[in-house]
Coordinates of C-alpha atoms in Angstrom, one line a residue:
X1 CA 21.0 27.4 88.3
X2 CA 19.8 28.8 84.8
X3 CA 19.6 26.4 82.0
X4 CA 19.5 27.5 78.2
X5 CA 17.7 24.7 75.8
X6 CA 16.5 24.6 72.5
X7 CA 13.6 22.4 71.4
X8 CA 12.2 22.1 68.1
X9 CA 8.4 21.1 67.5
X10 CA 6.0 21.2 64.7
X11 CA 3.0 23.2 65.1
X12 CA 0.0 23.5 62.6
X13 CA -2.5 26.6 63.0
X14 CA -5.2 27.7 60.9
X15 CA -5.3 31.0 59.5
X16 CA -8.1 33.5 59.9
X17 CA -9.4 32.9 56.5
X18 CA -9.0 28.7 57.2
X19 CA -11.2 29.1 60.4
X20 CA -14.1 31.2 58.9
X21 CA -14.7 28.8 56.1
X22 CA -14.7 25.9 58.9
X23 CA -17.8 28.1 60.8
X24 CA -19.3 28.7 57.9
X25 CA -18.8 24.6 56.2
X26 CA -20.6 23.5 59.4
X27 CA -23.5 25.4 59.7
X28 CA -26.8 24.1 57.9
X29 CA -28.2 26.0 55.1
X30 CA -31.5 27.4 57.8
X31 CA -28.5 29.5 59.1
X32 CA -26.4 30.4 56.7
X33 CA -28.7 33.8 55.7
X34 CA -28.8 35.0 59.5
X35 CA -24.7 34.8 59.1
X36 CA -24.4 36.4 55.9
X37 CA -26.8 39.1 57.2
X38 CA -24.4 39.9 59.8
X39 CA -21.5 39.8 57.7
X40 CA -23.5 42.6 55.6
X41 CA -24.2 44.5 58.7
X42 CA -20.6 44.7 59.9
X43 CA -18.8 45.1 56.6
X44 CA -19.8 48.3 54.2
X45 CA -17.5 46.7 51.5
X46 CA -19.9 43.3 51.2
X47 CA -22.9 44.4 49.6
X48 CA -25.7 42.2 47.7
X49 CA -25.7 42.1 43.8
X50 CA -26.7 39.9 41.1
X51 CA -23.7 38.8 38.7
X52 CA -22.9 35.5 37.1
X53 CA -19.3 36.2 35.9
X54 CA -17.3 34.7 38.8
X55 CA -15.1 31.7 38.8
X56 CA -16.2 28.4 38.7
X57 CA -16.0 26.7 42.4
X58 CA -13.1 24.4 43.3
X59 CA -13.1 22.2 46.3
X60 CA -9.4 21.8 47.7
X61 CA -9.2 20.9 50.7
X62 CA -8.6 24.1 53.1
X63 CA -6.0 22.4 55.2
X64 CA -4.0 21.7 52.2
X65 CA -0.6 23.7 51.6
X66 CA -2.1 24.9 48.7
X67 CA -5.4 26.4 49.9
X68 CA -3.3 28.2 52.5
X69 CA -1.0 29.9 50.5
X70 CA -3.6 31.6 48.5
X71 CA -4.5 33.3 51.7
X72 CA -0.6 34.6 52.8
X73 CA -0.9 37.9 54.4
X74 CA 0.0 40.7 52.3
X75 CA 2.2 43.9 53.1
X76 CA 1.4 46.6 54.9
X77 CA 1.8 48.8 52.3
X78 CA -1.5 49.5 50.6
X79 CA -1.2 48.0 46.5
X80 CA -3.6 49.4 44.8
X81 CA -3.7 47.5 41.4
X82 CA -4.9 44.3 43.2
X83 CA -8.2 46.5 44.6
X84 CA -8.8 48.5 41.6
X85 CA -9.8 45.9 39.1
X86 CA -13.2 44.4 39.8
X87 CA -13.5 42.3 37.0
X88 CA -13.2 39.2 39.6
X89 CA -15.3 40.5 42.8
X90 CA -17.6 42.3 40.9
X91 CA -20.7 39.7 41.7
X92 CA -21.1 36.6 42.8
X93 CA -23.5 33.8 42.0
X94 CA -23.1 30.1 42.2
X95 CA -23.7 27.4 39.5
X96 CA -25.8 24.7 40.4
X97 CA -27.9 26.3 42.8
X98 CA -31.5 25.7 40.7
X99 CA -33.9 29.2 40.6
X100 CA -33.7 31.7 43.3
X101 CA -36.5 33.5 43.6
X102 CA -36.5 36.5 46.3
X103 CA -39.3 35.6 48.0
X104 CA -37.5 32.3 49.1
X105 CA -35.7 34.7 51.2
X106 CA -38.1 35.1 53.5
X107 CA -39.7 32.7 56.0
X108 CA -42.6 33.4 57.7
X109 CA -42.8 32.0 61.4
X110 CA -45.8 31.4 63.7
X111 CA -46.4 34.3 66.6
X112 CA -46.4 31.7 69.8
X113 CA -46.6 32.8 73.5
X114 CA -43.8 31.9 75.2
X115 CA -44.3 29.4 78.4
X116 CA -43.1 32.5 80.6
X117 CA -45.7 34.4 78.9
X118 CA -48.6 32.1 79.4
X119 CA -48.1 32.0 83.2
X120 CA -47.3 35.8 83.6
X121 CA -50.5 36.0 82.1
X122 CA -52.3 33.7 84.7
X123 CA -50.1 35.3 87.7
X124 CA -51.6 38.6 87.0
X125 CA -55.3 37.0 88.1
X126 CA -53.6 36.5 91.4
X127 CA -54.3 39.1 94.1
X128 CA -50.7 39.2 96.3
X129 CA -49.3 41.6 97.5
X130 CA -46.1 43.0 96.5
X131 CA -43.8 40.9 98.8
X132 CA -45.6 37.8 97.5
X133 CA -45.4 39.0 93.8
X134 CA -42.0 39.4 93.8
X135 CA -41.5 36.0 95.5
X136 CA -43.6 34.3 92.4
X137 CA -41.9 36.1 89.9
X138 CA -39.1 34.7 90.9
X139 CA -40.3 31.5 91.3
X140 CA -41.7 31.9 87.5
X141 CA -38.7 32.7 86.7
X142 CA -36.8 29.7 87.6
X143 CA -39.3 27.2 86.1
X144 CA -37.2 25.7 83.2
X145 CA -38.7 25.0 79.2
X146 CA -40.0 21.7 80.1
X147 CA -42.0 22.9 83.1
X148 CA -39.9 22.0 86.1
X149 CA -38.2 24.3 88.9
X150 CA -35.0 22.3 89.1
X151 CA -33.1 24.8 91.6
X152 CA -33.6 24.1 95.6
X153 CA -35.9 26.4 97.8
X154 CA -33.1 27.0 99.3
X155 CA -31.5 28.7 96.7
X156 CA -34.2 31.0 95.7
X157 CA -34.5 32.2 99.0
X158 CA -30.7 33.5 98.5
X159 CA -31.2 35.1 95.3
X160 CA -34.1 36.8 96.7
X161 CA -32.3 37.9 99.5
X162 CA -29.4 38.6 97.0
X163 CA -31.1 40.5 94.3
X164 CA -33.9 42.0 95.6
X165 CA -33.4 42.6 99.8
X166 CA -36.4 40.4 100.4
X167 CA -35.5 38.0 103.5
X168 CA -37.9 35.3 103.4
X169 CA -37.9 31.5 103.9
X170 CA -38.5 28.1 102.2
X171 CA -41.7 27.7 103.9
X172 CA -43.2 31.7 102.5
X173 CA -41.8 30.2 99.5
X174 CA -43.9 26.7 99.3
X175 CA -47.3 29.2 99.8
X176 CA -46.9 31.2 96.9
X177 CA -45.3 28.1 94.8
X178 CA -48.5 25.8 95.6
X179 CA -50.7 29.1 94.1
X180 CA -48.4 28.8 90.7
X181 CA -48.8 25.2 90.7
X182 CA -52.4 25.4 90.1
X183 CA -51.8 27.6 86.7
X184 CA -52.0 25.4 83.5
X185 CA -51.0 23.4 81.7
X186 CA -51.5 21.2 84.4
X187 CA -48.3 19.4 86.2
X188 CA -46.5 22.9 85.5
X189 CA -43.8 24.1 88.5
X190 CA -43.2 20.8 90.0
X191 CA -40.1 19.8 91.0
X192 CA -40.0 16.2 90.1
X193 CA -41.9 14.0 87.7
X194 CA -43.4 12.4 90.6
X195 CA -44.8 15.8 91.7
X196 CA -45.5 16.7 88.7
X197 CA -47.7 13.5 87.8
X198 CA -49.7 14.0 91.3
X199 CA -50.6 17.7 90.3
X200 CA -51.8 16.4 87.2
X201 CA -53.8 13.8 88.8
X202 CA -54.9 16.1 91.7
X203 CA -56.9 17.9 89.3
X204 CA -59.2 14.9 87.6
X205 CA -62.3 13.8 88.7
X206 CA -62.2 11.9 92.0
X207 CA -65.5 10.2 91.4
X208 CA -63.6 8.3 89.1
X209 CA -62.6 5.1 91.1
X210 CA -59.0 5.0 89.5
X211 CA -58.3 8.2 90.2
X212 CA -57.4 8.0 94.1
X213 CA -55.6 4.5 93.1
X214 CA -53.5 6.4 90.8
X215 CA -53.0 8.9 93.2
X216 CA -52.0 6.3 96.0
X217 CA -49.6 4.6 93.4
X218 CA -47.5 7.8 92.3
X219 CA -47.6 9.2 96.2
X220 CA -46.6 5.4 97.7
X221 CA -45.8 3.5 95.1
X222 CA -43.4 5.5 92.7
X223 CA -40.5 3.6 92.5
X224 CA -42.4 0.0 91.9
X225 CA -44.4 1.9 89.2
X226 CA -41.3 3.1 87.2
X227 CA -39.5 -0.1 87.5
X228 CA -42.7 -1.7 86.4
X229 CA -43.1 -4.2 89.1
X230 CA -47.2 -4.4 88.6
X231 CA -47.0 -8.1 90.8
X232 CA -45.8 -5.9 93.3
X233 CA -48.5 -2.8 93.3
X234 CA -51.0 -5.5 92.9
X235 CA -50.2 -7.2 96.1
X236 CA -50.3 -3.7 98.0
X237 CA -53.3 -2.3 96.6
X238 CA -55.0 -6.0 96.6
X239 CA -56.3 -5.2 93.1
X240 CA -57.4 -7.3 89.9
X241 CA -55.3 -7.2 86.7
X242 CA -58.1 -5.5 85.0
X243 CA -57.8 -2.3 87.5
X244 CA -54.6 -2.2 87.4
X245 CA -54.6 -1.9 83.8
X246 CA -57.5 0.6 83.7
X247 CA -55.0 2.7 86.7
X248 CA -51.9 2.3 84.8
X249 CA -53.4 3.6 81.6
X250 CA -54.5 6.8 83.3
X251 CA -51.2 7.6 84.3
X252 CA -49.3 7.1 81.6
X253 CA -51.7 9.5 79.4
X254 CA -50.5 12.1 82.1
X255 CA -47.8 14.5 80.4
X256 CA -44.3 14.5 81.6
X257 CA -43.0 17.4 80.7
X258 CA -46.1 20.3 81.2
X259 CA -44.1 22.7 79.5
X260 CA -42.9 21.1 76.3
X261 CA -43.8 22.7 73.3
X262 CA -44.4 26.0 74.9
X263 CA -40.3 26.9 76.1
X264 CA -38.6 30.2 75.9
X265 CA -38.1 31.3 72.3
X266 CA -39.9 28.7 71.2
X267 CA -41.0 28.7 67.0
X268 CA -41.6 26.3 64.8
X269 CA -39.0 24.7 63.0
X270 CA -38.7 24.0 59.9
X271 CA -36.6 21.3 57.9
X272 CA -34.2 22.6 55.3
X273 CA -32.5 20.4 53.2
X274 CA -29.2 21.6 52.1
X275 CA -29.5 19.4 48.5
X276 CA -31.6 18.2 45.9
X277 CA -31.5 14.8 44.5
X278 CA -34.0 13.8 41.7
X279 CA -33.6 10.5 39.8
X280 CA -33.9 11.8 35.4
X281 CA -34.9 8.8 34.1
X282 CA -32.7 7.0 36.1
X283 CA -29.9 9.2 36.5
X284 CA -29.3 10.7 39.6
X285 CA -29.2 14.7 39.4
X286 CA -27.8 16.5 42.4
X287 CA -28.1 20.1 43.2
X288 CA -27.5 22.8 46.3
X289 CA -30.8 24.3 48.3
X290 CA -30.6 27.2 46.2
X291 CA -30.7 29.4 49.2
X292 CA -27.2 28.2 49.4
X293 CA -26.8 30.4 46.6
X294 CA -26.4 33.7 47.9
X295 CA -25.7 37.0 45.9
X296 CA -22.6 39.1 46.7
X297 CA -20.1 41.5 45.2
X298 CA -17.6 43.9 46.6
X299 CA -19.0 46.9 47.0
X300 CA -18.0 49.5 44.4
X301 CA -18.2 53.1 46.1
X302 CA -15.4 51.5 48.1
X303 CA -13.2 50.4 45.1
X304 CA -14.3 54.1 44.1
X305 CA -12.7 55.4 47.2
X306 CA -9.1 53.6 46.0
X307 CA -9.1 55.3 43.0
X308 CA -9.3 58.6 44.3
X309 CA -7.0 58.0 47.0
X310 CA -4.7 57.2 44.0
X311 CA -5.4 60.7 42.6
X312 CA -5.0 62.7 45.8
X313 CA -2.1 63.4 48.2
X314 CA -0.5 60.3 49.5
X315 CA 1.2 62.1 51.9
X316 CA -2.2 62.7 53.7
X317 CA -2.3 61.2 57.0
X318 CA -6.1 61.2 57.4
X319 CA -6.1 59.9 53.6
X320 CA -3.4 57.4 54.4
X321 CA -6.2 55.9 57.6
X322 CA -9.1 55.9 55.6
X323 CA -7.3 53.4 52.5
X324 CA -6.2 51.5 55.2
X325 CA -9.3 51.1 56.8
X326 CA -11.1 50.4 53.2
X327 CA -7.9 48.1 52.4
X328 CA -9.0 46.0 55.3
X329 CA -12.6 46.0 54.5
X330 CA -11.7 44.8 51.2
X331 CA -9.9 42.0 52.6
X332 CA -12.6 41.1 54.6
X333 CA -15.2 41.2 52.1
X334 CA -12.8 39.0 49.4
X335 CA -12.1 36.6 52.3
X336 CA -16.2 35.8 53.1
X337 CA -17.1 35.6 49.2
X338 CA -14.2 32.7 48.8
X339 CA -15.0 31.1 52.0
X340 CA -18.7 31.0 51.0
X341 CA -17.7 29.7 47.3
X342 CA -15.3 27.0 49.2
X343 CA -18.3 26.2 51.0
X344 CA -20.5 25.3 48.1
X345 CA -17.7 23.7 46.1
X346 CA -17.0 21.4 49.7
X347 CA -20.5 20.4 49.7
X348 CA -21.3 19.0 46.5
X349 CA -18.0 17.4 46.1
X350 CA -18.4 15.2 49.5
X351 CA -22.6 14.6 48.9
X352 CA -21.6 13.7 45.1
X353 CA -19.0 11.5 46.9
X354 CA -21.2 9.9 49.2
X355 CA -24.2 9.2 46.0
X356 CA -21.6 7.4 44.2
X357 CA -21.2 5.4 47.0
X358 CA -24.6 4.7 47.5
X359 CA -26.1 4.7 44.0
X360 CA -27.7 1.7 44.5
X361 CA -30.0 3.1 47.4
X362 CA -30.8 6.6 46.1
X363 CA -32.3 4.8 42.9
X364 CA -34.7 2.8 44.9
X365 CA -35.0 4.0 48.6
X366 CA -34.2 0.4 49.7
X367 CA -32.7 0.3 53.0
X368 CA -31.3 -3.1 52.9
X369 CA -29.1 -1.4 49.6
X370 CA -27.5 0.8 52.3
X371 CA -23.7 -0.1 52.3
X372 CA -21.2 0.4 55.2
X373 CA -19.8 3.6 55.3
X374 CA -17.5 5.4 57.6
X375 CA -15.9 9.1 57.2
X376 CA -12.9 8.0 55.5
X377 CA -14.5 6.4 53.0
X378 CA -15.8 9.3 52.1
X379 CA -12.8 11.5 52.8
X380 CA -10.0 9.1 50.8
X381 CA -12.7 9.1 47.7
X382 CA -12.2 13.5 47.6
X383 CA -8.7 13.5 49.0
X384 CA -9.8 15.5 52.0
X385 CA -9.3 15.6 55.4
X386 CA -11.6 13.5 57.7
X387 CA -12.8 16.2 60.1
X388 CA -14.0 18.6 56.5
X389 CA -16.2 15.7 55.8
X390 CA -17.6 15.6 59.2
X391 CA -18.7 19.0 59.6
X392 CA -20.5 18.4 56.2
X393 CA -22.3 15.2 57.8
X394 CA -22.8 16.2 60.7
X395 CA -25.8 18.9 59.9
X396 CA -26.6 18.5 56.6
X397 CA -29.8 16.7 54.9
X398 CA -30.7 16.1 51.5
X399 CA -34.3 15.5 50.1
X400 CA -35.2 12.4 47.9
X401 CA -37.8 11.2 46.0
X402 CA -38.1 8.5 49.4
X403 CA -38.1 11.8 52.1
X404 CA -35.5 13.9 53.0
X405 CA -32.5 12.3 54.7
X406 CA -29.9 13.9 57.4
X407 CA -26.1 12.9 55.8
X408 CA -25.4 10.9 59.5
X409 CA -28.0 8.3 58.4
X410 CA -25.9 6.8 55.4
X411 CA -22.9 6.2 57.8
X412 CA -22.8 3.0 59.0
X413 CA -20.5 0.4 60.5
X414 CA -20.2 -3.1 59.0
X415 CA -21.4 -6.4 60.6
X416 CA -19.9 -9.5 59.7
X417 CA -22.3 -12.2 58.1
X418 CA -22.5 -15.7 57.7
X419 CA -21.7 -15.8 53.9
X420 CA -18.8 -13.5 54.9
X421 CA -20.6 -10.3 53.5
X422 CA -20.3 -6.9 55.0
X423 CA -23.7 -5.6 55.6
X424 CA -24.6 -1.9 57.6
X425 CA -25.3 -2.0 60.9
X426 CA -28.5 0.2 59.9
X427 CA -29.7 -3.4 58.2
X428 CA -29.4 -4.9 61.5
X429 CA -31.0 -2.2 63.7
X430 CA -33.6 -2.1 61.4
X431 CA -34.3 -5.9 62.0
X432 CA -33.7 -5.8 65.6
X433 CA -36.7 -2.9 66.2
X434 CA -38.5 -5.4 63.9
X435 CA -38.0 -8.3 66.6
X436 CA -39.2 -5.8 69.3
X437 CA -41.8 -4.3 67.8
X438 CA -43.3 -7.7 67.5
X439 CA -42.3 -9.5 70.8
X440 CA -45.1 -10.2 73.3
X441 CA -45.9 -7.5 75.5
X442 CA -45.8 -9.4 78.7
X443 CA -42.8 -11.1 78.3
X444 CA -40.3 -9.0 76.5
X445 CA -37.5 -10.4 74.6
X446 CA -33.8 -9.6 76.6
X447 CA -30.7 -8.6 75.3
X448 CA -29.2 -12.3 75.2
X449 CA -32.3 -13.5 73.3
X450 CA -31.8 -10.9 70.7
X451 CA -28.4 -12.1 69.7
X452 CA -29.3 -15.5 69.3
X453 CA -32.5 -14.9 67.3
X454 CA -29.6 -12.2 65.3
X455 CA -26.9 -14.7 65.2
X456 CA -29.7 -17.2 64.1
X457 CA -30.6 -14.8 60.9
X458 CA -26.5 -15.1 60.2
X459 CA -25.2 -11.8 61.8
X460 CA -21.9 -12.1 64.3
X461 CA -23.5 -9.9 66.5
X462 CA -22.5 -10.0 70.3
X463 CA -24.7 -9.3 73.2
X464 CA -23.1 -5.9 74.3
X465 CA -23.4 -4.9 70.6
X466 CA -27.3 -5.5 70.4
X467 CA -27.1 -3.2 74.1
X468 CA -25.9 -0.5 72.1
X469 CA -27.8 -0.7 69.1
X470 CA -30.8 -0.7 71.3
X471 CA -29.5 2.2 72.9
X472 CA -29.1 4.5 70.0
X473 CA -32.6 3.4 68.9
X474 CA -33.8 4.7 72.4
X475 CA -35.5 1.5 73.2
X476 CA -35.4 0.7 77.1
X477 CA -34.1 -2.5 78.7
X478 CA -36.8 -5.7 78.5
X479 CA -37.9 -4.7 82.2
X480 CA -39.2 -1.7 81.4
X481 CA -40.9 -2.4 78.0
X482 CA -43.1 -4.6 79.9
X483 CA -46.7 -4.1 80.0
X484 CA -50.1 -5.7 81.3

């Protein structure tokens, strides 16, 4: 039996224009040129130029009612008054953005071998035969960034089988891996860290008397050595302290990831800030990166196509397609220029926002000046919403006078004190790696002693709280910050 009901729900979408200023609000300023390059590339009616007469940025908030009806669709029918004065899109330059010189635009990077390289390199020394090469270029080619062949035997022997008709085994497989596995860097094509630590090891000098003890402690002893139970290895080796410590030393110079540093793709980074804050004689100044900044206009051929579209034949079909496809190329290019102006405008108003909140540290770098502060701090202080001041945070720095800073670091939690004061928990991870930092090495402080020794210096901390401040310090449990 057919039923007929009607149900009413509220629904909120963004608009096209809405989502392409959220992409372009959340990337960091290293990116934003490689995105307005391809915006260039794809749309003839976006071109670069050099012209200071454009409005002056506003920051509404682009889920507001009022930011989306400046962006209602408009008809069909092709108005050509709106397109044909340029006074408005002619250029486009931002205030605030410092100098911008052209040769900031480019960035040189270092030439680097990639890891895949390196080895294809060393793999060409190797005389095999053309069943065996293709078996290690396979095998090179499943060896991950960090150095390890994470995929089973098993599985390369399908996708050889698979991709290439050659029917071979796990043990064919293991010959031509051991050749690969004595390429460098050293450790490189294992397929654990236990394996990889042996190849490492394999290859120093075994006159050296701690060499075949290190050797017997990764091969036998693994799983005492990375839980750190030295009494234990000790007892089964029947060794002094002093060995132990000259054996333990050895390993842990070894390299744990052999092909760090040297992954696909990889270049060297470098750290962008995306604004400027300089203290003026005690006034705090803040400005945008000034690459931030970029210079656009609407293209003005295509404005010049309107106008003669407005002189011809309307009734022309094929003229009636081009306009349409210029009309929408227009759009286009207006929509980008306001959602990169948005952009700049959302910036400085949430990182003037979150200075004015903490004054007191940008003046002097003092960390213990820090203040908590979560999102909505931020986000009731510029009437936005919460998630626009998160994409902000989220990948943005700013350099100081003290070093350059990512947004995430001055959002904090408060933590109860004695005196009833709210202090950030950044305060108290600070003076909980101070506590570690300086605990004896032999006997490291646990969880439960760091909260009284906390609770001691008048913070309300619990146990489970210290856990996950340790945590997201990436400081290991006492056991295994124990040494000899």
């Amino acid at each position: 039996m057919q039923r007929l009901s009607l149900t009413q729900s509220l629904q909120q979408k963004l608009s096209p224009q809405q989502i392409q200023f959220i992409k372009l609000l959340q990337i960091p300023t290293a990116e934003l040129e490689t995105r307005i390059e391809e915006e260039l590339e794809i749309n003839p009616a976006l071109e670069e130029g050099l012209d200071t007469d454009y409005d002056e940025p506003s920051a509404e908030d682009p889920f507001s009612d009022d930011y989306e009806d400046d962006y209602k669709e408009r008809n069909d029918e092709v108005d050509l008054g709106s397109y044909l004065n340029e006074d408005d899109y002619n250029g486009y330059k931002m205030q605030g953005d410092g100098n911008y010189n052209e040769e900031e635009r480019e960035m040189p990077v270092a030439n680097r071998s990639t890891l895949t390289d390196t080895l294809m390199q060393q793999f060409g020394y190797l005389n095999l035969d053309e069943r065996q090469e293709a078996i290690g270029m396979q095998l090179i080619g499943s060896i991950e960034n960090d150095g390890y062949i994470r995929r089973s035997m098993q599985a390369i022997v399908n996708d050889l089988a698979f991709s290439h008709g050659i029917f071979t085994d796990t043990e064919e497989l293991e010959i031509v891996l051991k050749r690969i596995q004595t390429f460098d860097p050293p450790g490189i094509a294992a397929r654990t860290l236990q394996e990889c630590l042996l190849l490492q090891l394999q290859r120093k000098d075994p006159s050296d008397p701690t060499v075949p003890l290190a050797i017997r402690i990764i091969e036998d002893l693994f799983e005492e050595f990375s839980k750190k139970h030295y009494d234990k290895i000790q007892k089964r080796l029947n060794i002094g302290e002093e060995q132990l410590k000259k054996v333990i030393t050895l390993i842990t110079k070894l390299n744990p990831k052999p092909g760090s540093g040297e992954g696909e793709d990889a270049a060297i980074q470098y750290l962008i800030p995306d604004f400027i804050l300089t203290n003026n004689g005690g006034k705090l100044e803040l400005t945008l990166n000034s690459r931030n900044a970029p210079e656009l206009r609407i293209s003005r051929s295509f404005a010049e196509m309107l106008d003669t579209y407005e002189k011809s034949n309307k009734n022309n079909r094929s003229l009636k397609e081009t306009v349409s496809f210029v009309k929408q190329k227009l759009d286009a290019a207006k929509w980008f220029i306001d959602a990169i102006k948005q952009r700049q405008a959302t910036l400085l108003k949430t990182m003037n926002a979150i200075v004015k909140f903490q004054y007191d540290f940008f003046l002097e770098g003092d960390e213990t000046k820090l203040k908590p502060m979560i999102l909505k701090d931020i986000a009731n202080l510029i009437d936005m919403d919460v998630s626009t001041v998160s994409r902000v945070a989220n990948s943005k720095a700013v350099q100081t006078e003290f070093g350059i800073y990512p947004l995430k670091y001055f959002f904090s939690e408060g933590i109860a004190t004695d005196s009833g004061e709210d202090v950030s928990s950044r305060e108290v991870k600070n003076i909980l790696k101070e506590f570690i930092d300086h605990e004896p090495k032999g006997n490291p402080l646990s969880d439960d002693k760091l909260e009284k020794m906390l609770n001691e210096r008048g913070y309300n901390i619990a146990r489970r709280t210290v856990a996950k401040y340790r945590e997201q310090l990436n400081i290991p449990v006492a056991r295994l910050r124990k040494q000899l």
